Amino acid sequence: MMTRTNWTRAEIAALFDLPFTELVFRAAETHRAHHAPGEVQLCTLLSIKTGGCPEDCGYCSQSASSNSGLKAEKLMDVDAVLAAAAEAKATGSQRFCMGAAWREPKDRDMGAVCDMVAGVKAMGLETCMTLGMLSGNQARQLKTAGLDYYNHNIDTSPEHYGDIITTRTFQERLDTLEEVRSAGMAVCCGGIVGMGETREDRVGFLHALATLPRHPESVPVNALVPIRGTVLGDLLADTPMGKIDDIEFVRTVAIARITMPRSMVRLSAGRESMSEATQALCFMAGANSIFTGDKLLTTANAGDSKDAALLAKLGLKPMQAEEPMRAMAAAE
Ligand code: SAM
Ligand code: DTB
Ligand code: SF4
């Protein structure tokens, strides 16, 4: 059966309005129809170029316009990246995601970045990068080097986007996603909840993802990690903006699962401060991927031993490698 890409905002809003148990039940049914429900994909993140970013994303510690106190660093050496990937492989990770605090890569950095991709791929890990905007030529270079996935988040609804980021537009995000698709790579695209958005924004965010010409193969759903010195971190600490409600977060995960049935839905940033019970509800509602390891890009993550204990408690097993091209075919 073809995967639907013609969801309406009204349909998504109606899903949000369902009684919670009914919504989670429907999401769990969808999950079972398309995935092995007892398996969770493990992904590891590495910041290959930290800080000093010219973009002004209101949530991000790496923006040069934040006062997070993070020191800008140079692009890591290829060998150091490969050493981190080998460690991730040894701890059972399936995918290695490399992130750079760039608006877009400079052509002079592409050689090193492509060597990282080729080296990580040769270890038998799935490769993912997030480097900001890409030209068609850069996307093709990454594909040739062996890049399986490109992460580029739309972050929030088109209407809310300008309140969070002013240095680029929502449309520019979509343009890069198209270049990634044209180059033949799989797409990882999601966003953040808990940035002071309304429920209507959460509807608009999921609607934008679920009506892309092809659903992203991976959909990371992040809960804002509040970082002092960032616009949103300070707002959360100093005003009544408040953290996202756990139940509303689970609803968002459930609707991502229902509207994008074949995608991997990743419970991403924000897990560190989430209770085990909330995480368990997310898995029940169809989340089937997490970031493991002690660190995300610049902030703490739950950590391997905590995660292993949680998965054991819930009887969930790490997923075995999924062939990206098969995932892409399945998403059609
Ligand atoms: N510079 C690239 C870009 O923006 O596409 C890649 C790195 S960026 C840090 C990757 C994603 O991490 C962002 O799009 C955002 O969704 C997420 N992220 C960053 N800071 C976060 C925070 N404090 N809380 C939750 N998610 C965050
Ligand atoms: C995504 O959606 N979340 C990850 C990954 N893609 C690159 C990043 C989360 C970053 C959390 C804040 C930090 O550690 O700086
Ligand atoms: Fe730069 Fe990405 Fe952070 Fe935005 S989210 S400031 S583009 S590193």
Tab-separated table of C-alpha atoms and ligand atoms in Angstrom:
chain	number	residue	atom	x	y	z
A	1	MET	CA	0.000	0.000	0.000
A	2	MET	CA	1.268	3.479	-0.834
A	3	THR	CA	2.243	5.571	2.179
A	4	ARG	CA	-0.063	8.589	2.429
A	5	THR	CA	1.513	12.000	1.931
A	6	ASN	CA	-1.762	13.938	1.664
A	7	TRP	CA	-2.509	14.445	5.364
A	8	THR	CA	-4.488	17.570	6.166
A	9	ARG	CA	-3.923	19.815	9.153
A	10	ALA	CA	-7.486	19.078	10.279
A	11	GLU	CA	-6.785	15.334	10.347
A	12	ILE	CA	-3.607	15.838	12.360
A	13	ALA	CA	-5.370	18.215	14.752
A	14	ALA	CA	-8.084	15.564	15.217
A	15	LEU	CA	-5.421	12.995	16.148
A	16	PHE	CA	-4.100	15.393	18.807
A	17	ASP	CA	-7.645	15.665	20.175
A	18	LEU	CA	-8.126	11.906	20.595
A	19	PRO	CA	-8.283	10.503	24.121
A	20	PHE	CA	-4.656	9.750	25.036
A	21	THR	CA	-5.075	5.986	25.402
A	22	GLU	CA	-6.881	5.740	22.054
A	23	LEU	CA	-4.114	7.723	20.327
A	24	VAL	CA	-1.339	5.587	21.816
A	25	PHE	CA	-3.249	2.410	20.924
A	26	ARG	CA	-3.569	3.503	17.284
A	27	ALA	CA	0.111	4.463	17.149
A	28	ALA	CA	1.105	1.080	18.617
A	29	GLU	CA	-1.028	-0.686	15.989
A	30	THR	CA	0.685	1.267	13.208
A	31	HIS	CA	4.084	0.509	14.736
A	32	ARG	CA	3.373	-3.241	14.759
A	33	ALA	CA	2.126	-3.215	11.181
A	34	HIS	CA	5.400	-1.804	9.844
A	35	HIS	CA	8.215	-2.556	12.299
A	36	ALA	CA	9.408	-5.128	14.809
A	37	PRO	CA	7.932	-3.494	17.941
A	38	GLY	CA	10.512	-4.989	20.331
A	39	GLU	CA	13.494	-3.425	18.562
A	40	VAL	CA	15.132	-0.035	19.017
A	41	GLN	CA	17.727	1.438	16.705
A	42	LEU	CA	20.833	2.771	18.478
A	43	CYS	CA	22.568	5.807	16.974
A	44	THR	CA	25.650	7.685	18.203
A	45	LEU	CA	26.301	11.392	17.719
A	46	LEU	CA	29.629	13.178	17.388
A	47	SER	CA	30.180	16.899	17.039
A	48	ILE	CA	32.952	17.049	14.403
A	49	LYS	CA	33.031	20.868	14.381
A	50	THR	CA	31.791	22.595	17.503
A	51	GLY	CA	30.649	26.175	18.077
A	52	GLY	CA	31.074	29.526	16.342
A	53	CYS	CA	28.103	29.010	14.017
A	54	PRO	CA	26.905	32.101	12.099
A	55	GLU	CA	23.240	31.020	12.305
A	56	ASP	CA	21.070	32.343	15.146
A	57	CYS	CA	18.931	29.301	16.072
A	58	GLY	CA	17.390	30.312	19.410
A	59	TYR	CA	17.854	26.879	21.009
A	60	CYS	CA	21.476	26.266	20.079
A	61	SER	CA	24.582	26.567	22.257
A	62	GLN	CA	26.742	26.575	19.136
A	63	SER	CA	25.379	29.788	17.656
A	64	ALA	CA	27.956	32.589	17.752
A	65	SER	CA	25.092	34.877	18.800
A	66	SER	CA	24.401	32.886	21.981
A	67	ASN	CA	26.089	33.514	25.316
A	68	SER	CA	26.479	29.838	26.129
A	69	GLY	CA	30.210	30.232	26.697
A	70	LEU	CA	30.981	27.369	24.326
A	71	LYS	CA	34.420	27.697	22.736
A	72	ALA	CA	34.533	27.480	18.925
A	73	GLU	CA	36.695	24.608	17.716
A	74	LYS	CA	38.189	23.582	14.381
A	75	LEU	CA	37.003	20.638	12.290
A	76	MET	CA	38.238	17.432	13.963
A	77	ASP	CA	40.951	15.306	12.376
A	78	VAL	CA	39.712	12.386	10.332
A	79	ASP	CA	41.584	9.898	12.553
A	80	ALA	CA	39.969	11.204	15.739
A	81	VAL	CA	36.525	10.887	14.142
A	82	LEU	CA	37.267	7.317	13.059
A	83	ALA	CA	38.437	6.446	16.575
A	84	ALA	CA	35.120	7.715	17.997
A	85	ALA	CA	33.215	5.728	15.357
A	86	ALA	CA	35.116	2.548	16.270
A	87	GLU	CA	34.113	3.071	19.901
A	88	ALA	CA	30.465	3.555	18.891
A	89	LYS	CA	30.594	0.357	16.844
A	90	ALA	CA	32.061	-1.519	19.821
A	91	THR	CA	29.169	-0.417	22.042
A	92	GLY	CA	26.639	-1.789	19.535
A	93	SER	CA	25.617	1.378	17.720
A	94	GLN	CA	24.094	0.948	14.279
A	95	ARG	CA	24.425	4.473	12.935
A	96	PHE	CA	27.112	7.124	13.401
A	97	CYS	CA	25.874	10.709	13.026
A	98	MET	CA	28.409	13.503	12.571
A	99	GLY	CA	27.329	17.106	13.151
A	100	ALA	CA	29.049	20.389	12.287
A	101	ALA	CA	28.139	23.892	13.472
A	102	TRP	CA	28.102	25.368	9.985
A	103	ARG	CA	25.612	27.376	7.973
A	104	GLU	CA	26.952	25.302	5.072
A	105	PRO	CA	30.200	23.405	4.442
A	106	LYS	CA	33.018	25.248	2.678
A	107	ASP	CA	34.221	23.471	-0.439
A	108	ARG	CA	37.712	23.268	1.112
A	109	ASP	CA	36.312	21.125	3.978
A	110	MET	CA	34.610	18.617	1.699
A	111	GLY	CA	37.729	16.439	1.250
A	112	ALA	CA	38.116	15.776	4.985
A	113	VAL	CA	34.370	15.350	5.492
A	114	CYS	CA	34.186	12.816	2.646
A	115	ASP	CA	37.173	10.910	4.099
A	116	MET	CA	35.258	10.702	7.417
A	117	VAL	CA	32.206	9.282	5.629
A	118	ALA	CA	34.247	6.704	3.704
A	119	GLY	CA	36.137	5.615	6.842
A	120	VAL	CA	33.026	5.246	9.008
A	121	LYS	CA	31.196	3.386	6.231
A	122	ALA	CA	34.139	0.976	5.875
A	123	MET	CA	33.628	-0.026	9.541
A	124	GLY	CA	30.183	-1.333	8.655
A	125	LEU	CA	28.307	1.512	10.368
A	126	GLU	CA	25.492	3.446	8.728
A	127	THR	CA	26.659	6.996	8.082
A	128	CYS	CA	24.772	10.224	8.754
A	129	MET	CA	25.936	13.831	8.620
A	130	THR	CA	24.399	17.182	9.456
A	131	LEU	CA	26.438	20.068	8.065
A	132	GLY	CA	23.832	22.747	7.339
A	133	MET	CA	22.728	23.735	3.842
A	134	LEU	CA	24.164	21.832	0.873
A	135	SER	CA	24.586	22.664	-2.792
A	136	GLY	CA	23.669	19.953	-5.295
A	137	ASN	CA	27.353	19.394	-5.949
A	138	GLN	CA	28.171	18.929	-2.250
A	139	ALA	CA	25.261	16.511	-1.839
A	140	ARG	CA	26.566	14.415	-4.744
A	141	GLN	CA	30.105	14.424	-3.284
A	142	LEU	CA	28.764	13.116	0.040
A	143	LYS	CA	26.708	10.441	-1.699
A	144	THR	CA	29.761	9.313	-3.691
A	145	ALA	CA	31.801	9.103	-0.469
A	146	GLY	CA	29.206	6.683	0.954
A	147	LEU	CA	26.876	8.878	3.001
A	148	ASP	CA	23.649	7.005	3.738
A	149	TYR	CA	21.603	9.703	5.563
A	150	TYR	CA	21.627	13.486	5.724
A	151	ASN	CA	20.044	15.163	8.762
A	152	HIS	CA	18.438	18.536	8.185
A	153	ASN	CA	15.593	19.443	10.535
A	154	ILE	CA	12.639	21.711	9.779
A	155	ASP	CA	12.470	22.175	13.579
A	156	THR	CA	8.937	23.608	13.892
A	157	SER	CA	5.906	24.787	11.900
A	158	PRO	CA	6.465	27.145	8.939
A	159	GLU	CA	4.611	29.875	10.926
A	160	HIS	CA	6.756	29.539	14.055
A	161	TYR	CA	10.070	29.208	12.204
A	162	GLY	CA	10.842	32.934	12.025
A	163	ASP	CA	10.447	33.281	15.813
A	164	ILE	CA	13.237	30.735	16.351
A	165	ILE	CA	15.691	31.417	13.508
A	166	THR	CA	16.107	34.586	11.476
A	167	THR	CA	19.262	33.830	9.483
A	168	ARG	CA	17.587	31.357	7.094
A	169	THR	CA	14.086	30.501	5.916
A	170	PHE	CA	11.917	27.411	6.156
A	171	GLN	CA	12.010	27.242	2.346
A	172	GLU	CA	15.831	27.071	2.395
A	173	ARG	CA	15.548	23.975	4.615
A	174	LEU	CA	13.202	22.373	2.064
A	175	ASP	CA	15.596	23.277	-0.778
A	176	THR	CA	18.474	21.400	0.884
A	177	LEU	CA	16.223	18.415	1.550
A	178	GLU	CA	15.477	18.335	-2.175
A	179	GLU	CA	19.190	18.376	-3.049
A	180	VAL	CA	19.725	15.464	-0.632
A	181	ARG	CA	16.918	13.503	-2.301
A	182	SER	CA	18.138	14.285	-5.820
A	183	ALA	CA	21.596	13.000	-4.878
A	184	GLY	CA	19.966	9.704	-3.818
A	185	MET	CA	20.527	9.871	-0.050
A	186	ALA	CA	18.061	8.968	2.668
A	187	VAL	CA	16.641	11.875	4.690
A	188	CYS	CA	16.668	12.380	8.453
A	189	CYS	CA	14.376	15.296	9.267
A	190	GLY	CA	12.438	16.284	12.358
A	191	GLY	CA	12.396	19.038	14.919
A	192	ILE	CA	12.047	20.237	18.475
A	193	VAL	CA	9.036	20.536	20.739
A	194	GLY	CA	8.939	22.698	23.842
A	195	MET	CA	10.109	25.912	22.161
A	196	GLY	CA	7.070	27.898	23.302
A	197	GLU	CA	5.083	26.743	20.252
A	198	THR	CA	1.315	26.236	20.308
A	199	ARG	CA	-0.379	22.930	19.636
A	200	GLU	CA	-1.330	24.351	16.229
A	201	ASP	CA	2.430	24.721	15.586
A	202	ARG	CA	2.968	21.084	16.511
A	203	VAL	CA	0.182	20.212	14.055
A	204	GLY	CA	1.888	22.358	11.381
A	205	PHE	CA	5.296	20.823	12.108
A	206	LEU	CA	4.050	17.221	11.718
A	207	HIS	CA	1.943	18.221	8.721
A	208	ALA	CA	5.001	19.679	6.968
A	209	LEU	CA	6.918	16.404	7.494
A	210	ALA	CA	4.045	14.056	6.646
A	211	THR	CA	3.261	15.868	3.367
A	212	LEU	CA	6.812	15.908	1.990
A	213	PRO	CA	6.862	14.174	-1.424
A	214	ARG	CA	8.589	11.263	0.372
A	215	HIS	CA	8.574	10.858	4.124
A	216	PRO	CA	11.957	11.208	5.795
A	217	GLU	CA	13.350	7.737	6.511
A	218	SER	CA	14.254	9.016	10.017
A	219	VAL	CA	12.232	11.508	12.055
A	220	PRO	CA	14.036	12.820	15.157
A	221	VAL	CA	11.660	14.288	17.728
A	222	ASN	CA	13.692	16.396	20.161
A	223	ALA	CA	12.458	17.956	23.395
A	224	LEU	CA	14.169	21.307	23.895
A	225	VAL	CA	17.299	20.949	26.017
A	226	PRO	CA	17.354	24.322	27.755
A	227	ILE	CA	20.867	25.786	27.635
A	228	ARG	CA	21.743	28.936	29.594
A	229	GLY	CA	22.843	31.770	27.336
A	230	THR	CA	20.615	30.679	24.443
A	231	VAL	CA	17.462	32.695	23.747
A	232	LEU	CA	15.160	29.752	24.462
A	233	GLY	CA	17.144	28.328	27.363
A	234	ASP	CA	16.964	31.690	29.121
A	235	LEU	CA	13.254	32.079	28.304
A	236	LEU	CA	12.524	28.680	29.800
A	237	ALA	CA	14.455	29.465	32.950
A	238	ASP	CA	13.248	33.037	33.463
A	239	THR	CA	9.634	33.100	32.229
A	240	PRO	CA	6.533	30.927	32.557
A	241	MET	CA	7.222	29.370	29.112
A	242	GLY	CA	7.641	26.005	30.832
A	243	LYS	CA	8.944	22.680	29.679
A	244	ILE	CA	6.888	20.619	27.236
A	245	ASP	CA	4.278	18.550	29.032
A	246	ASP	CA	5.239	14.850	28.976
A	247	ILE	CA	1.826	13.729	27.728
A	248	GLU	CA	1.875	16.290	24.914
A	249	PHE	CA	5.363	15.076	23.973
A	250	VAL	CA	4.114	11.462	23.783
A	251	ARG	CA	1.153	12.622	21.669
A	252	THR	CA	3.590	14.266	19.226
A	253	VAL	CA	5.609	11.032	18.957
A	254	ALA	CA	2.423	8.984	18.466
A	255	ILE	CA	1.199	11.229	15.642
A	256	ALA	CA	4.610	11.145	13.942
A	257	ARG	CA	4.263	7.331	14.015
A	258	ILE	CA	0.707	7.306	12.659
A	259	THR	CA	1.285	9.841	9.882
A	260	MET	CA	4.724	8.476	8.827
A	261	PRO	CA	4.188	4.750	9.442
A	262	ARG	CA	7.328	3.418	7.750
A	263	SER	CA	9.786	5.986	9.109
A	264	MET	CA	12.097	5.435	12.052
A	265	VAL	CA	10.859	7.798	14.787
A	266	ARG	CA	13.757	8.832	17.003
A	267	LEU	CA	13.364	9.851	20.609
A	268	SER	CA	16.244	12.345	20.410
A	269	ALA	CA	17.472	15.234	22.583
A	270	GLY	CA	15.778	15.716	25.941
A	271	ARG	CA	15.794	12.078	27.046
A	272	GLU	CA	18.253	12.843	29.809
A	273	SER	CA	15.637	14.740	31.770
A	274	MET	CA	12.741	12.436	30.854
A	275	SER	CA	11.464	9.809	33.279
A	276	GLU	CA	11.729	6.141	32.351
A	277	ALA	CA	7.934	6.022	32.334
A	278	THR	CA	7.688	8.802	29.742
A	279	GLN	CA	10.310	7.123	27.578
A	280	ALA	CA	8.433	3.833	27.885
A	281	LEU	CA	5.239	5.572	26.719
A	282	CYS	CA	7.169	6.960	23.731
A	283	PHE	CA	8.275	3.429	22.780
A	284	MET	CA	4.686	2.269	23.211
A	285	ALA	CA	3.586	5.142	20.948
A	286	GLY	CA	5.930	4.014	18.181
A	287	ALA	CA	9.346	5.564	18.831
A	288	ASN	CA	11.908	3.006	17.656
A	289	SER	CA	15.239	4.802	17.660
A	290	ILE	CA	17.412	6.641	20.225
A	291	PHE	CA	20.758	8.377	20.531
A	292	THR	CA	23.016	6.429	22.868
A	293	GLY	CA	26.271	7.500	24.494
A	294	ASP	CA	27.078	10.026	27.199
A	295	LYS	CA	26.897	13.076	24.987
A	296	LEU	CA	24.679	14.489	22.248
A	297	LEU	CA	26.502	17.324	20.458
A	298	THR	CA	27.302	19.689	23.333
A	299	THR	CA	24.996	18.475	26.117
A	300	ALA	CA	24.726	15.325	28.220
A	301	ASN	CA	22.765	12.290	27.078
A	302	ALA	CA	21.387	9.447	29.175
A	303	GLY	CA	24.528	7.309	28.578
A	304	ASP	CA	25.137	3.726	27.469
A	305	SER	CA	24.782	1.994	30.834
A	306	LYS	CA	21.546	3.824	31.727
A	307	ASP	CA	20.150	3.022	28.284
A	308	ALA	CA	21.131	-0.627	28.450
A	309	ALA	CA	19.399	-0.867	31.836
A	310	LEU	CA	16.249	0.837	30.509
A	311	LEU	CA	16.076	-1.357	27.400
A	312	ALA	CA	16.592	-4.477	29.541
A	313	LYS	CA	13.870	-3.346	31.943
A	314	LEU	CA	11.479	-2.827	29.039
A	315	GLY	CA	12.533	-6.008	27.216
A	316	LEU	CA	13.575	-4.055	24.112
A	317	LYS	CA	16.452	-5.211	21.896
A	318	PRO	CA	18.927	-3.201	19.820
A	319	MET	CA	17.926	-3.314	16.156
A	320	GLN	CA	20.262	-5.010	13.724
A	321	ALA	CA	21.563	-2.907	10.829
A	322	GLU	CA	18.926	-1.721	8.443
A	323	GLU	CA	20.002	-1.341	4.811
A	324	PRO	CA	19.327	2.330	3.926
A	325	MET	CA	18.375	1.598	0.342
A	326	ARG	CA	15.827	-0.934	1.578
A	327	ALA	CA	14.509	1.707	3.969
A	328	MET	CA	14.194	4.124	1.067
A	329	ALA	CA	12.336	1.589	-1.052
A	330	ALA	CA	10.022	0.803	1.860
A	331	ALA	CA	9.220	4.483	2.316
A	332	GLU	CA	7.842	4.775	-1.230
B	1	SAM	N1	24.227	23.039	11.906
B	1	SAM	C1	23.446	21.990	11.405
B	1	SAM	C2	21.993	22.342	11.271
B	1	SAM	O1	21.492	23.144	12.000
B	1	SAM	O2	21.354	21.738	10.408
B	1	SAM	C3	23.576	20.718	12.178
B	1	SAM	C4	23.658	20.669	13.663
B	1	SAM	S1	22.202	21.124	14.589
B	1	SAM	C5	22.850	21.234	16.195
B	1	SAM	C6	21.123	19.717	14.523
B	1	SAM	C7	19.783	19.789	15.192
B	1	SAM	O3	19.918	19.604	16.590
B	1	SAM	C8	18.978	21.066	15.078
B	1	SAM	O4	18.320	21.164	13.867
B	1	SAM	C9	18.008	20.939	16.238
B	1	SAM	O5	16.814	20.322	15.806
B	1	SAM	C10	18.733	20.038	17.230
B	1	SAM	N2	19.101	20.790	18.444
B	1	SAM	C11	20.098	21.687	18.571
B	1	SAM	N3	20.124	22.216	19.812
B	1	SAM	C12	19.107	21.647	20.506
B	1	SAM	C13	18.607	21.792	21.834
B	1	SAM	N4	19.140	22.652	22.704
B	1	SAM	N5	17.549	21.048	22.203
B	1	SAM	C14	16.987	20.177	21.332
B	1	SAM	N6	17.413	20.002	20.060
B	1	SAM	C15	18.451	20.722	19.635
B	2	DTB	C1	18.696	15.899	15.983
B	2	DTB	O1	17.518	16.062	15.604
B	2	DTB	N1	19.071	15.987	17.244
B	2	DTB	C2	20.506	15.809	17.365
B	2	DTB	C3	20.922	15.476	15.906
B	2	DTB	N2	19.698	15.620	15.187
B	2	DTB	C4	22.034	16.175	15.263
B	2	DTB	C5	21.206	16.930	18.022
B	2	DTB	C6	20.672	17.248	19.400
B	2	DTB	C7	21.486	18.331	19.998
B	2	DTB	C8	21.081	18.626	21.409
B	2	DTB	C9	21.786	19.771	22.012
B	2	DTB	C10	23.276	19.660	22.109
B	2	DTB	O2	23.806	18.602	22.548
B	2	DTB	O3	23.938	20.642	21.791
B	3	SF4	FE1	24.309	26.465	13.765
B	3	SF4	FE2	22.959	24.164	13.520
B	3	SF4	FE3	23.231	25.371	15.920
B	3	SF4	FE4	21.679	26.461	14.095
B	3	SF4	S1	21.385	24.446	15.062
B	3	SF4	S2	23.190	27.569	15.364
B	3	SF4	S3	22.767	25.985	12.213
B	3	SF4	S4	24.837	24.509	14.691
